[in-house]
CSV table of C-alpha atoms in Angstrom, one decimal:
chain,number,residue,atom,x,y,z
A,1397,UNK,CA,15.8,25.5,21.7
A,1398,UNK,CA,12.0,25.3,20.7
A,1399,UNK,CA,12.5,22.0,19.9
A,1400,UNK,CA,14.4,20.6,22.3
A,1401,UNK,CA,11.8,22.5,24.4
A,1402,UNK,CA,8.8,20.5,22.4
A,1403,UNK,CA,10.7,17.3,22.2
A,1404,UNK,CA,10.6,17.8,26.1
A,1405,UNK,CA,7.3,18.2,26.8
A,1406,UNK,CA,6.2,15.5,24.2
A,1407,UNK,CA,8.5,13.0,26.2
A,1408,UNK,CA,7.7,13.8,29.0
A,1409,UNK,CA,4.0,13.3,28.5
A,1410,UNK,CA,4.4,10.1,27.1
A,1411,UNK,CA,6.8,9.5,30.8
A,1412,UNK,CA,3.7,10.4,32.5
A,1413,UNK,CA,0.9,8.4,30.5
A,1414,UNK,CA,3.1,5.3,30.7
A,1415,UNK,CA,4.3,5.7,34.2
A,1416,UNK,CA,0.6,5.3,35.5
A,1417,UNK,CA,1.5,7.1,38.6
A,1418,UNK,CA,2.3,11.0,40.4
A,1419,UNK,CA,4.8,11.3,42.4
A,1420,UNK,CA,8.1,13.0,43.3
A,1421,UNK,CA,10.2,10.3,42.4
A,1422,UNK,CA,8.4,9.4,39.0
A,1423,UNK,CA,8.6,12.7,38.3
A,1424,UNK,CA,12.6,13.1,39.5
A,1425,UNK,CA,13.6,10.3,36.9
A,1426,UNK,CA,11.2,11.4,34.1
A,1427,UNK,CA,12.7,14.5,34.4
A,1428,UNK,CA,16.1,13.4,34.0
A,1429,UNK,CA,15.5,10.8,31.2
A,1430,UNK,CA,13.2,13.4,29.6
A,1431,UNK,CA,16.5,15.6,29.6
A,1432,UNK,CA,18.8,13.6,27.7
A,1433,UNK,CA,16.7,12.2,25.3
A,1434,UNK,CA,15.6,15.8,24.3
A,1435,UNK,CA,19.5,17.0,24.5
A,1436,UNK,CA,20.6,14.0,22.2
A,1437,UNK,CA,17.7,13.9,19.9
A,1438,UNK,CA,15.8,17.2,19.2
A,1439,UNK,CA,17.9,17.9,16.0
A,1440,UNK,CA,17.4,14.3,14.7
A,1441,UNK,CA,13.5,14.2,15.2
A,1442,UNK,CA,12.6,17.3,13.4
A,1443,UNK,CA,15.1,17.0,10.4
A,1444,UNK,CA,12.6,15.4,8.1
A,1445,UNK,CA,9.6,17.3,8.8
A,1446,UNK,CA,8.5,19.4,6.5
A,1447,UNK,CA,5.6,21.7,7.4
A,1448,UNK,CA,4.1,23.6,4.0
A,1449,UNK,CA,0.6,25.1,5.4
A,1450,UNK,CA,2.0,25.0,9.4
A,1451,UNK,CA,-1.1,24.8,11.3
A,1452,UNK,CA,-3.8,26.7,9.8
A,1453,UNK,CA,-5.5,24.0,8.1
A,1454,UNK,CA,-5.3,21.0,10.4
A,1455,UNK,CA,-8.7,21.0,11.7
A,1456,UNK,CA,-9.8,20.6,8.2
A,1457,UNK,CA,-6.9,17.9,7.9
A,1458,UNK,CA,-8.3,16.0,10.7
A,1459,UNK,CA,-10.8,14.3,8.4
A,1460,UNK,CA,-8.4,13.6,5.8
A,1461,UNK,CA,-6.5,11.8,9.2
A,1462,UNK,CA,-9.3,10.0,10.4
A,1463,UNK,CA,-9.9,8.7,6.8
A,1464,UNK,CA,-6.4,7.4,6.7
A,1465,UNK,CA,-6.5,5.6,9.5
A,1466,UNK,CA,-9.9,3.9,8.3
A,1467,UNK,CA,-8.9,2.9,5.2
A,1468,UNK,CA,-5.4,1.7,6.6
A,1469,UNK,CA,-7.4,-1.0,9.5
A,1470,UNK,CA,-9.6,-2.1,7.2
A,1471,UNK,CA,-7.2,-3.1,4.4
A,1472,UNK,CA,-4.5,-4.5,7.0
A,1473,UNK,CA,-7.8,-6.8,7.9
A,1474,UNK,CA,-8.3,-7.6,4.3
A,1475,UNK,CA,-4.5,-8.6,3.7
A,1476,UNK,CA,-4.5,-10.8,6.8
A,1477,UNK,CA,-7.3,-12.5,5.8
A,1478,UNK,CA,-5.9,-13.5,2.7
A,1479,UNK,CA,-2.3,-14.2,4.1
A,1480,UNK,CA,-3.7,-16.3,6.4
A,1481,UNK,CA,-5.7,-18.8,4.3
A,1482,UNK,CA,-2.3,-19.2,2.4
A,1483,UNK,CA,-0.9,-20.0,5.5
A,1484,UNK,CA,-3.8,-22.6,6.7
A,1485,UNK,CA,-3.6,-24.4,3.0
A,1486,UNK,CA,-2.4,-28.0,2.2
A,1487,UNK,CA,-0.2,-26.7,-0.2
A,1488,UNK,CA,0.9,-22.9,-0.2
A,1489,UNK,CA,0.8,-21.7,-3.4
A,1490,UNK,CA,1.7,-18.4,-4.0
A,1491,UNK,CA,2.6,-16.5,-7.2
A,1492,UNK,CA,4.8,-13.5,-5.6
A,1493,UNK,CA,5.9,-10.8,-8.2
A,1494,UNK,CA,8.5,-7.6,-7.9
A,1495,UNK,CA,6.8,-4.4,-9.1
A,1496,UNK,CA,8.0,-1.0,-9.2
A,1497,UNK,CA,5.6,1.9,-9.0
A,1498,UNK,CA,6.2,5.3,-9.7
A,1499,UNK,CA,4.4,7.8,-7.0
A,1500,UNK,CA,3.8,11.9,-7.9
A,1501,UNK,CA,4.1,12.7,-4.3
A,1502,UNK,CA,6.7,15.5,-3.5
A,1503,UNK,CA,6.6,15.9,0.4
A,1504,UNK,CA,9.2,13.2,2.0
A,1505,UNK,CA,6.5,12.6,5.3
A,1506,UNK,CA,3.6,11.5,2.4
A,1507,UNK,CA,6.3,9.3,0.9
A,1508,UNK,CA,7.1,7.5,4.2
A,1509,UNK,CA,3.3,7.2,4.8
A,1510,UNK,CA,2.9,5.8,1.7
A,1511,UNK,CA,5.3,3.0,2.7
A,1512,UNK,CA,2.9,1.9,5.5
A,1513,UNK,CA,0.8,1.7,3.1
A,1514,UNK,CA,2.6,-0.8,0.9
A,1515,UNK,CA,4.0,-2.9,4.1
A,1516,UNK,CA,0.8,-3.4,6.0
A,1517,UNK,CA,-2.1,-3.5,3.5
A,1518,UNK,CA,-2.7,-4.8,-0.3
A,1519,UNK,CA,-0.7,-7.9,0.3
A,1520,UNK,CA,2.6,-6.2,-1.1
A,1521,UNK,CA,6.1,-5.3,1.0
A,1522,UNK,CA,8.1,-1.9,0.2
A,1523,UNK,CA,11.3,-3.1,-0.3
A,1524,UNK,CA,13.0,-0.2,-1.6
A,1525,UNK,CA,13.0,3.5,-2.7
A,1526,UNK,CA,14.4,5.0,-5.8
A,1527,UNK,CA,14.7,9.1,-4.7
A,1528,UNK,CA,15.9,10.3,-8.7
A,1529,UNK,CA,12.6,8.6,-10.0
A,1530,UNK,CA,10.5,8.2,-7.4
A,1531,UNK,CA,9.8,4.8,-7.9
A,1532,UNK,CA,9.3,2.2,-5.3
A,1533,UNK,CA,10.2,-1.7,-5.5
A,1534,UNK,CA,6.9,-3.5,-4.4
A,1535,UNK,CA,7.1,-7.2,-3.4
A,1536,UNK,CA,3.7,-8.3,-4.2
A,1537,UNK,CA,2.4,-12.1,-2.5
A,1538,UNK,CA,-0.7,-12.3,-5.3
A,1539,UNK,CA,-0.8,-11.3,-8.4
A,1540,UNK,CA,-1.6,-13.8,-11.5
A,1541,UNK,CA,-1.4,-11.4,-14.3
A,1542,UNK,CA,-0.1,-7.8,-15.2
A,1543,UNK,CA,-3.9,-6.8,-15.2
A,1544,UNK,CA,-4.2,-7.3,-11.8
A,1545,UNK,CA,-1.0,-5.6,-11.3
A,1546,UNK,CA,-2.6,-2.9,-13.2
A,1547,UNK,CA,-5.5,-2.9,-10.9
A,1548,UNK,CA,-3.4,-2.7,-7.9
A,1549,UNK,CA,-1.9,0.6,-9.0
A,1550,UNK,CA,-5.4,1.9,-9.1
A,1551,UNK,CA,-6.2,0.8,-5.3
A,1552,UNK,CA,-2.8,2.3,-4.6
A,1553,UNK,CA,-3.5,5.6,-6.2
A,1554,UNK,CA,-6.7,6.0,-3.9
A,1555,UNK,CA,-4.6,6.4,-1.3
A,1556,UNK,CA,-2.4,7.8,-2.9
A,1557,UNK,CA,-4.4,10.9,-3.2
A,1558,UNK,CA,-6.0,10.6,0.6
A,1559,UNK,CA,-2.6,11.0,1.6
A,1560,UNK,CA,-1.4,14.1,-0.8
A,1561,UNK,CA,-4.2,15.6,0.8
A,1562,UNK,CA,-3.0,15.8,4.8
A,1563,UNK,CA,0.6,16.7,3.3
A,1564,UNK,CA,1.4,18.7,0.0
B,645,UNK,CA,-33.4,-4.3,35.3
B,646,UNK,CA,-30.9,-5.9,33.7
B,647,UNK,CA,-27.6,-4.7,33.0
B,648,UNK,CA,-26.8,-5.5,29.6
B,649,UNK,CA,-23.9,-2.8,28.7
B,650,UNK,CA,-21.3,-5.4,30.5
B,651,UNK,CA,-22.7,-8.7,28.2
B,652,UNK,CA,-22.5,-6.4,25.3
B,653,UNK,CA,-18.8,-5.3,26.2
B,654,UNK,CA,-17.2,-8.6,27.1
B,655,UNK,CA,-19.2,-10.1,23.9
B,656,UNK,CA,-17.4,-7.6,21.6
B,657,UNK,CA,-14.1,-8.3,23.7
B,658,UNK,CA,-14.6,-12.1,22.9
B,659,UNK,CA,-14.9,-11.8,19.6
B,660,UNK,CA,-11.6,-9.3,19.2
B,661,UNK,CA,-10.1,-11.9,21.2
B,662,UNK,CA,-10.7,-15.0,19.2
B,663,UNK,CA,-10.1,-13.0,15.9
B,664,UNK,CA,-6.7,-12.0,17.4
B,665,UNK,CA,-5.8,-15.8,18.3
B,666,UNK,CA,-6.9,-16.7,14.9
B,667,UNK,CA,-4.6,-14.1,13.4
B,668,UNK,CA,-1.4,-14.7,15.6
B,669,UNK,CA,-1.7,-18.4,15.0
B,670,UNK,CA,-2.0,-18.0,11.1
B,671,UNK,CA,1.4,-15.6,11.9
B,672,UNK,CA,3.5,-18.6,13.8
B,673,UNK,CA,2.2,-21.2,11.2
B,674,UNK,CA,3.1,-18.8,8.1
B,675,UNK,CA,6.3,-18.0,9.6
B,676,UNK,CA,7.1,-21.6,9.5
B,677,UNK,CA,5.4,-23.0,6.7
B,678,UNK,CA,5.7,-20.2,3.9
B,679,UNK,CA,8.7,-20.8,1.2
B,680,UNK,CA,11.1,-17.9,1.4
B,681,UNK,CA,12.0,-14.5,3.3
B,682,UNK,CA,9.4,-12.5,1.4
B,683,UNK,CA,6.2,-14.6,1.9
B,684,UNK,CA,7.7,-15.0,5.5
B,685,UNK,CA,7.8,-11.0,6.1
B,686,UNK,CA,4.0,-10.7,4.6
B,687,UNK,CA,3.2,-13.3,7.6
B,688,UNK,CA,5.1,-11.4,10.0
B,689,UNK,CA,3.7,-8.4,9.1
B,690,UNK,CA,-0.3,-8.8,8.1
B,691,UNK,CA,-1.1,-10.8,10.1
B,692,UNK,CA,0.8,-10.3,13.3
B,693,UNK,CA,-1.2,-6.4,12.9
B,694,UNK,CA,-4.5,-7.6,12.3
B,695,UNK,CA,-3.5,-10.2,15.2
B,696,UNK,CA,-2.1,-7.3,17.8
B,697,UNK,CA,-5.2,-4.9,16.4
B,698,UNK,CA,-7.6,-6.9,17.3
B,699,UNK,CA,-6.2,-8.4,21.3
B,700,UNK,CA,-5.3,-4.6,22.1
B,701,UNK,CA,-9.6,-3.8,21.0
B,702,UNK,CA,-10.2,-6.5,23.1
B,703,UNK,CA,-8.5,-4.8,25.7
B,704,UNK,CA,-9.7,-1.9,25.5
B,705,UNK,CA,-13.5,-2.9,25.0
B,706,UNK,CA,-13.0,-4.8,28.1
B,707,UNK,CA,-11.7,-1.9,30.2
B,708,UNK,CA,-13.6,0.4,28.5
B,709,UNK,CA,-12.6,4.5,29.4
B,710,UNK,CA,-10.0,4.8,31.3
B,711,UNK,CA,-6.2,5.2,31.6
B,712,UNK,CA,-5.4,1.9,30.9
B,713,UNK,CA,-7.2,2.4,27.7
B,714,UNK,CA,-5.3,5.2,26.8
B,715,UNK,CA,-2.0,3.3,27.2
B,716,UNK,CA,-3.1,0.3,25.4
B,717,UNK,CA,-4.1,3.2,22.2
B,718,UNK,CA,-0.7,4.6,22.7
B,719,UNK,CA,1.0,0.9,22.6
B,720,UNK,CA,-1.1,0.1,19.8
B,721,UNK,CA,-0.3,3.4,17.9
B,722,UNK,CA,3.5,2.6,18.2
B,723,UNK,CA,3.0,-1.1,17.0
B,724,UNK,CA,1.5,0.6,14.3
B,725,UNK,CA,4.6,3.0,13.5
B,726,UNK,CA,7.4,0.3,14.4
B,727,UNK,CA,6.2,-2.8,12.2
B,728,UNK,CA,6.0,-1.9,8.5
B,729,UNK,CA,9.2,0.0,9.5
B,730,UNK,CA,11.2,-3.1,11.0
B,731,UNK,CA,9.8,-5.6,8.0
B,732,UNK,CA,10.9,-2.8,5.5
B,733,UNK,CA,14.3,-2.6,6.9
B,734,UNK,CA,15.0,-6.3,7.1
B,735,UNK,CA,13.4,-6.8,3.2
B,736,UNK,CA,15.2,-3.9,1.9
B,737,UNK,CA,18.6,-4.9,3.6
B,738,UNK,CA,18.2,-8.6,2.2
B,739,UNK,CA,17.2,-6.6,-1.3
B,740,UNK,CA,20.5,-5.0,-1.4
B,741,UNK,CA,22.7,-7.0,0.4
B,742,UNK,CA,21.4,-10.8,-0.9
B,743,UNK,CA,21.7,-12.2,2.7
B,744,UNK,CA,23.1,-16.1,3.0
B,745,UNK,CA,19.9,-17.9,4.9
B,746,UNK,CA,21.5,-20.2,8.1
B,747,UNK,CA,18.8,-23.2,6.9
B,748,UNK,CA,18.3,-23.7,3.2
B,749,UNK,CA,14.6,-24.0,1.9
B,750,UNK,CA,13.8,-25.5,-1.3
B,751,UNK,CA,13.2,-22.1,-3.3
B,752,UNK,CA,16.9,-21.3,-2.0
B,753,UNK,CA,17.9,-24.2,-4.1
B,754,UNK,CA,16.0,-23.4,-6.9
B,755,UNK,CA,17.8,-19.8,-6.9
Protein backbone atom coordinates (compact mmCIF):
# COMPACT_ATOMS: atom_id res chain seq x y z
CA UNK A 1 0.00 0.00 0.00
CA UNK A 2 2.82 2.54 0.90
CA UNK A 3 4.04 2.12 -2.32
CA UNK A 4 1.43 2.12 -4.43
CA UNK A 5 0.58 5.21 -2.27
CA UNK A 6 4.30 6.80 -3.17
CA UNK A 7 4.29 5.52 -6.70
CA UNK A 8 1.01 7.78 -6.66
CA UNK A 9 2.08 10.84 -5.53
CA UNK A 10 5.42 10.66 -7.53
CA UNK A 11 3.19 10.24 -10.74
CA UNK A 12 1.18 12.35 -10.06
CA UNK A 13 3.62 15.19 -9.53
CA UNK A 14 5.38 14.46 -12.60
CA UNK A 15 1.24 14.69 -14.24
CA UNK A 16 1.22 18.05 -12.79
CA UNK A 17 4.82 19.45 -13.70
CA UNK A 18 4.25 18.29 -17.34
CA UNK A 19 0.70 19.15 -17.65
CA UNK A 20 1.63 22.99 -17.24
CA UNK A 21 -1.80 23.80 -16.18
CA UNK A 22 -4.59 23.56 -12.82
CA UNK A 23 -7.61 22.61 -13.43
CA UNK A 24 -10.50 20.26 -12.75
CA UNK A 25 -10.17 18.39 -15.78
CA UNK A 26 -6.23 18.10 -15.78
CA UNK A 27 -6.68 17.04 -12.54
CA UNK A 28 -9.81 14.38 -13.34
CA UNK A 29 -7.54 12.48 -15.93
CA UNK A 30 -4.27 12.79 -13.93
CA UNK A 31 -6.06 11.25 -11.37
CA UNK A 32 -7.26 8.45 -13.29
CA UNK A 33 -4.01 7.66 -15.26
CA UNK A 34 -2.15 8.28 -11.92
CA UNK A 35 -4.40 5.32 -10.66
CA UNK A 36 -3.55 2.59 -12.94
CA UNK A 37 -0.21 3.17 -13.51
CA UNK A 38 0.36 2.97 -9.57
CA UNK A 39 -2.17 -0.23 -9.49
CA UNK A 40 -0.09 -1.99 -12.35
CA UNK A 41 3.25 -0.97 -11.44
CA UNK A 42 4.00 -0.27 -7.74
CA UNK A 43 5.35 -3.88 -7.12
CA UNK A 44 7.55 -3.72 -10.30
CA UNK A 45 9.21 -0.26 -9.48
CA UNK A 46 10.40 -0.97 -6.02
CA UNK A 47 11.58 -4.64 -6.62
CA UNK A 48 15.18 -3.65 -7.20
CA UNK A 49 15.70 -1.13 -4.70
CA UNK A 50 17.68 -1.88 -2.12
CA UNK A 51 17.89 0.69 0.75
CA UNK A 52 21.00 -0.28 3.36
CA UNK A 53 21.28 3.16 5.51
CA UNK A 54 17.32 4.25 4.58
CA UNK A 55 17.46 7.87 4.89
CA UNK A 56 19.66 8.96 7.62
CA UNK A 57 22.61 9.75 5.64
CA UNK A 58 21.37 11.37 2.42
CA UNK A 59 22.09 14.88 3.13
CA UNK A 60 25.66 13.81 3.48
CA UNK A 61 24.98 11.63 0.20
CA UNK A 62 23.93 14.61 -1.61
CA UNK A 63 27.52 15.58 -2.32
CA UNK A 64 28.54 12.29 -3.33
CA UNK A 65 25.21 12.94 -5.94
CA UNK A 66 26.12 16.14 -7.13
CA UNK A 67 29.72 14.73 -7.69
CA UNK A 68 28.31 12.04 -9.90
CA UNK A 69 26.53 13.96 -11.89
CA UNK A 70 29.73 16.33 -12.54
CA UNK A 71 31.93 13.90 -13.37
CA UNK A 72 29.24 11.98 -15.54
CA UNK A 73 28.61 15.59 -17.97
CA UNK A 74 31.86 16.28 -18.20
CA UNK A 75 33.16 12.89 -19.39
CA UNK A 76 30.00 12.34 -21.78
CA UNK A 77 31.49 15.90 -23.26
CA UNK A 78 34.97 14.35 -23.43
CA UNK A 79 33.71 11.09 -25.32
CA UNK A 80 31.70 13.14 -27.80
CA UNK A 81 34.38 15.10 -28.56
CA UNK A 82 36.43 12.38 -29.53
CA UNK A 83 33.62 10.31 -31.30
CA UNK A 84 32.93 13.05 -33.25
CA UNK A 85 36.36 13.87 -34.87
CA UNK A 86 36.16 10.08 -35.90
CA UNK A 87 33.15 10.75 -37.35
CA UNK A 88 34.35 14.25 -39.27
CA UNK A 89 37.63 12.16 -40.57
CA UNK A 90 38.60 11.29 -44.24
CA UNK A 91 39.07 7.94 -43.22
CA UNK A 92 37.52 6.49 -39.86
CA UNK A 93 39.86 4.62 -38.31
CA UNK A 94 39.13 3.04 -35.34
CA UNK A 95 40.80 0.26 -33.31
CA UNK A 96 37.60 -1.02 -31.22
CA UNK A 97 38.43 -3.78 -28.55
CA UNK A 98 36.07 -6.19 -26.17
CA UNK A 99 37.13 -5.89 -22.57
CA UNK A 100 35.73 -7.47 -19.56
CA UNK A 101 36.12 -5.81 -16.23
CA UNK A 102 35.59 -7.11 -13.04
CA UNK A 103 33.62 -4.53 -10.51
CA UNK A 104 33.74 -5.14 -6.32
CA UNK A 105 30.41 -3.40 -6.06
CA UNK A 106 27.74 -5.46 -4.17
CA UNK A 107 24.49 -3.27 -4.28
CA UNK A 108 22.56 -4.07 -7.63
CA UNK A 109 21.43 0.06 -8.01
CA UNK A 110 25.55 0.96 -7.88
CA UNK A 111 25.86 -1.78 -10.56
CA UNK A 112 23.17 -0.33 -12.86
CA UNK A 113 24.82 3.13 -12.25
CA UNK A 114 27.88 1.94 -13.17
CA UNK A 115 26.51 0.90 -16.51
CA UNK A 116 25.72 4.66 -17.33
CA UNK A 117 28.85 5.04 -16.73
CA UNK A 118 30.31 2.66 -19.32
CA UNK A 119 27.50 3.57 -22.03
CA UNK A 120 27.74 7.33 -21.95
CA UNK A 121 31.40 8.34 -21.03
CA UNK A 122 35.08 6.81 -21.58
CA UNK A 123 34.31 5.97 -25.21
CA UNK A 124 33.30 2.26 -24.25
CA UNK A 125 29.53 0.51 -24.51
CA UNK A 126 28.25 -2.04 -21.66
CA UNK A 127 27.32 -4.78 -23.58
CA UNK A 128 26.67 -7.32 -21.03
CA UNK A 129 26.74 -8.49 -17.37
CA UNK A 130 28.10 -11.55 -15.93
CA UNK A 131 26.11 -11.77 -12.16
CA UNK A 132 28.45 -15.18 -10.77
CA UNK A 133 31.64 -13.03 -11.42
CA UNK A 134 30.74 -9.77 -11.63
CA UNK A 135 32.29 -8.98 -14.67
CA UNK A 136 31.11 -6.75 -17.36
CA UNK A 137 31.78 -7.05 -21.32
CA UNK A 138 33.10 -3.45 -22.33
CA UNK A 139 33.02 -2.58 -26.01
CA UNK A 140 35.74 -0.04 -26.16
CA UNK A 141 35.98 2.44 -29.60
CA UNK A 142 39.89 3.45 -28.72
CA UNK A 143 42.27 1.58 -27.27
CA UNK A 144 45.78 0.86 -29.09
CA UNK A 145 47.38 -1.25 -26.54
CA UNK A 146 46.56 -3.25 -23.31
CA UNK A 147 48.31 -0.33 -21.37
CA UNK A 148 45.85 1.88 -22.16
CA UNK A 149 43.36 -0.70 -21.42
CA UNK A 150 45.06 -0.85 -18.18
CA UNK A 151 44.73 2.82 -17.78
CA UNK A 152 41.08 2.85 -18.47
CA UNK A 153 40.38 0.47 -15.51
CA UNK A 154 41.99 3.11 -13.45
CA UNK A 155 39.60 6.09 -14.69
CA UNK A 156 36.85 3.49 -14.24
CA UNK A 157 37.72 2.69 -10.70
CA UNK A 158 37.42 6.50 -9.75
CA UNK A 159 34.11 6.28 -10.27
CA UNK A 160 33.96 3.29 -9.30
CA UNK A 161 34.48 4.33 -5.81
CA UNK A 162 32.28 7.78 -6.11
CA UNK A 163 29.56 5.62 -6.75
CA UNK A 164 30.10 2.79 -3.74
CA UNK A 165 29.96 5.76 -1.77
CA UNK A 166 26.03 7.03 -2.42
CA UNK A 167 25.07 3.12 -2.33
CA UNK A 168 26.88 0.35 -0.20
CA UNK B 1 22.04 51.85 -17.82
CA UNK B 2 22.46 49.15 -19.70
CA UNK B 3 21.04 45.92 -19.33
CA UNK B 4 23.50 43.45 -19.89
CA UNK B 5 22.08 40.15 -17.89
CA UNK B 6 19.87 39.49 -21.28
CA UNK B 7 23.29 39.78 -23.82
CA UNK B 8 25.04 37.64 -21.34
CA UNK B 9 22.06 35.00 -21.34
CA UNK B 10 21.35 34.67 -24.94
CA UNK B 11 25.27 34.68 -25.58
CA UNK B 12 25.60 31.57 -23.30
CA UNK B 13 22.38 30.16 -25.08
CA UNK B 14 24.19 30.68 -28.46
CA UNK B 15 27.01 28.97 -27.66
CA UNK B 16 24.99 25.74 -26.09
CA UNK B 17 23.21 26.02 -29.24
CA UNK B 18 25.90 25.80 -31.77
CA UNK B 19 27.80 23.20 -29.65
CA UNK B 20 24.48 21.17 -29.67
CA UNK B 21 24.23 21.43 -33.70
CA UNK B 22 27.81 20.59 -33.87
CA UNK B 23 27.25 17.47 -31.79
CA UNK B 24 23.92 16.18 -33.38
CA UNK B 25 25.36 16.61 -36.79
CA UNK B 26 28.64 14.62 -35.92
CA UNK B 27 25.64 11.88 -34.56
CA UNK B 28 23.68 11.74 -38.21
CA UNK B 29 27.10 11.67 -40.00
CA UNK B 30 28.61 8.83 -37.62
CA UNK B 31 25.49 7.03 -37.85
CA UNK B 32 26.09 6.81 -41.45
CA UNK B 33 29.62 6.79 -42.02
CA UNK B 34 31.02 4.53 -39.08
CA UNK B 35 31.80 0.72 -40.00
CA UNK B 36 29.66 -1.54 -37.87
CA UNK B 37 26.83 -1.66 -35.13
CA UNK B 38 29.17 -0.94 -32.34
CA UNK B 39 31.01 2.21 -33.60
CA UNK B 40 27.38 3.13 -34.79
CA UNK B 41 25.82 2.81 -31.01
CA UNK B 42 28.99 5.04 -29.61
CA UNK B 43 27.65 7.75 -32.25
CA UNK B 44 24.22 7.22 -31.21
CA UNK B 45 24.91 7.42 -27.84
CA UNK B 46 27.97 10.25 -27.11
CA UNK B 47 27.24 12.28 -29.10
CA UNK B 48 23.50 12.45 -29.45
CA UNK B 49 23.94 13.30 -25.13
CA UNK B 50 26.38 15.80 -25.40
CA UNK B 51 24.21 16.99 -28.56
CA UNK B 52 20.63 16.95 -26.40
CA UNK B 53 22.83 18.33 -23.19
CA UNK B 54 23.81 21.11 -24.60
CA UNK B 55 20.16 22.43 -26.92
CA UNK B 56 18.16 21.64 -23.56
CA UNK B 57 21.06 24.35 -21.58
CA UNK B 58 20.38 26.40 -24.22
CA UNK B 59 16.88 26.26 -23.41
CA UNK B 60 17.01 26.67 -20.28
CA UNK B 61 19.70 29.66 -20.23
CA UNK B 62 17.35 31.32 -22.53
CA UNK B 63 14.25 30.95 -20.37
CA UNK B 64 16.09 31.24 -17.49
CA UNK B 65 13.82 30.38 -13.89
CA UNK B 66 10.76 29.31 -14.53
CA UNK B 67 8.44 26.29 -15.16
CA UNK B 68 9.37 25.76 -18.47
CA UNK B 69 12.85 25.36 -17.08
CA UNK B 70 11.92 22.89 -14.72
CA UNK B 71 10.26 20.66 -17.44
CA UNK B 72 13.12 20.98 -19.79
CA UNK B 73 15.48 19.62 -16.41
CA UNK B 74 13.01 16.91 -16.00
CA UNK B 75 13.07 16.04 -19.96
CA UNK B 76 16.61 16.21 -19.89
CA UNK B 77 16.93 14.02 -16.69
CA UNK B 78 14.86 11.21 -18.41
CA UNK B 79 17.04 11.50 -21.69
CA UNK B 80 19.66 10.92 -19.38
CA UNK B 81 18.08 7.60 -17.75
CA UNK B 82 16.57 6.25 -21.10
CA UNK B 83 19.76 6.40 -23.47
CA UNK B 84 22.66 4.33 -22.16
CA UNK B 85 19.60 2.06 -21.24
CA UNK B 86 18.12 1.70 -24.92
CA UNK B 87 21.91 1.54 -26.63
CA UNK B 88 22.68 -1.23 -23.93
CA UNK B 89 19.76 -3.17 -24.73
CA UNK B 90 20.12 -3.11 -28.53
CA UNK B 91 24.20 -4.00 -28.04
CA UNK B 92 23.68 -6.58 -25.58
CA UNK B 93 20.70 -8.26 -27.67
CA UNK B 94 23.00 -8.20 -30.86
CA UNK B 95 25.89 -9.62 -28.26
CA UNK B 96 23.84 -12.60 -27.61
CA UNK B 97 21.72 -13.09 -30.26
CA UNK B 98 24.36 -12.25 -33.41
CA UNK B 99 21.64 -10.27 -35.36
CA UNK B 100 21.55 -10.67 -39.41
CA UNK B 101 22.22 -6.71 -40.56
CA UNK B 102 19.33 -5.90 -43.64
CA UNK B 103 22.44 -3.98 -45.66
CA UNK B 104 25.85 -5.57 -45.57
CA UNK B 105 28.88 -3.20 -44.73
CA UNK B 106 32.27 -4.20 -45.54
CA UNK B 107 33.40 -5.31 -41.86
CA UNK B 108 30.21 -7.68 -42.20
CA UNK B 109 32.05 -9.30 -44.99
CA UNK B 110 35.13 -9.45 -43.38
CA UNK B 111 33.41 -11.41 -40.37
Amino acid sequence: MKKKLLTFVLTFVLWFVLAGRFNIQVFLLGTIICSIISLMMAENLFRLIQMKDGTKDFPKKLYYIFMVIIAFIYDVFLSAFKVSRHAFEMKPSFSPRLVSVQTSLENSNSMATLVHFFTLPQGALAMDFDDIYKEYVIHWIDVDSDDEVEGKKTLILKHENLIAKIFD
Amino acid sequence: MIDFLPSIRQLFAFVFFITGIYFLLSTAVGLIRFPNLYTRLHAGSKCLMAGGISVFMGCIALEGISFVSLKLIIILAFLLITNPIAIHVIAKFDNNYNLIPKVYTKEDFEK
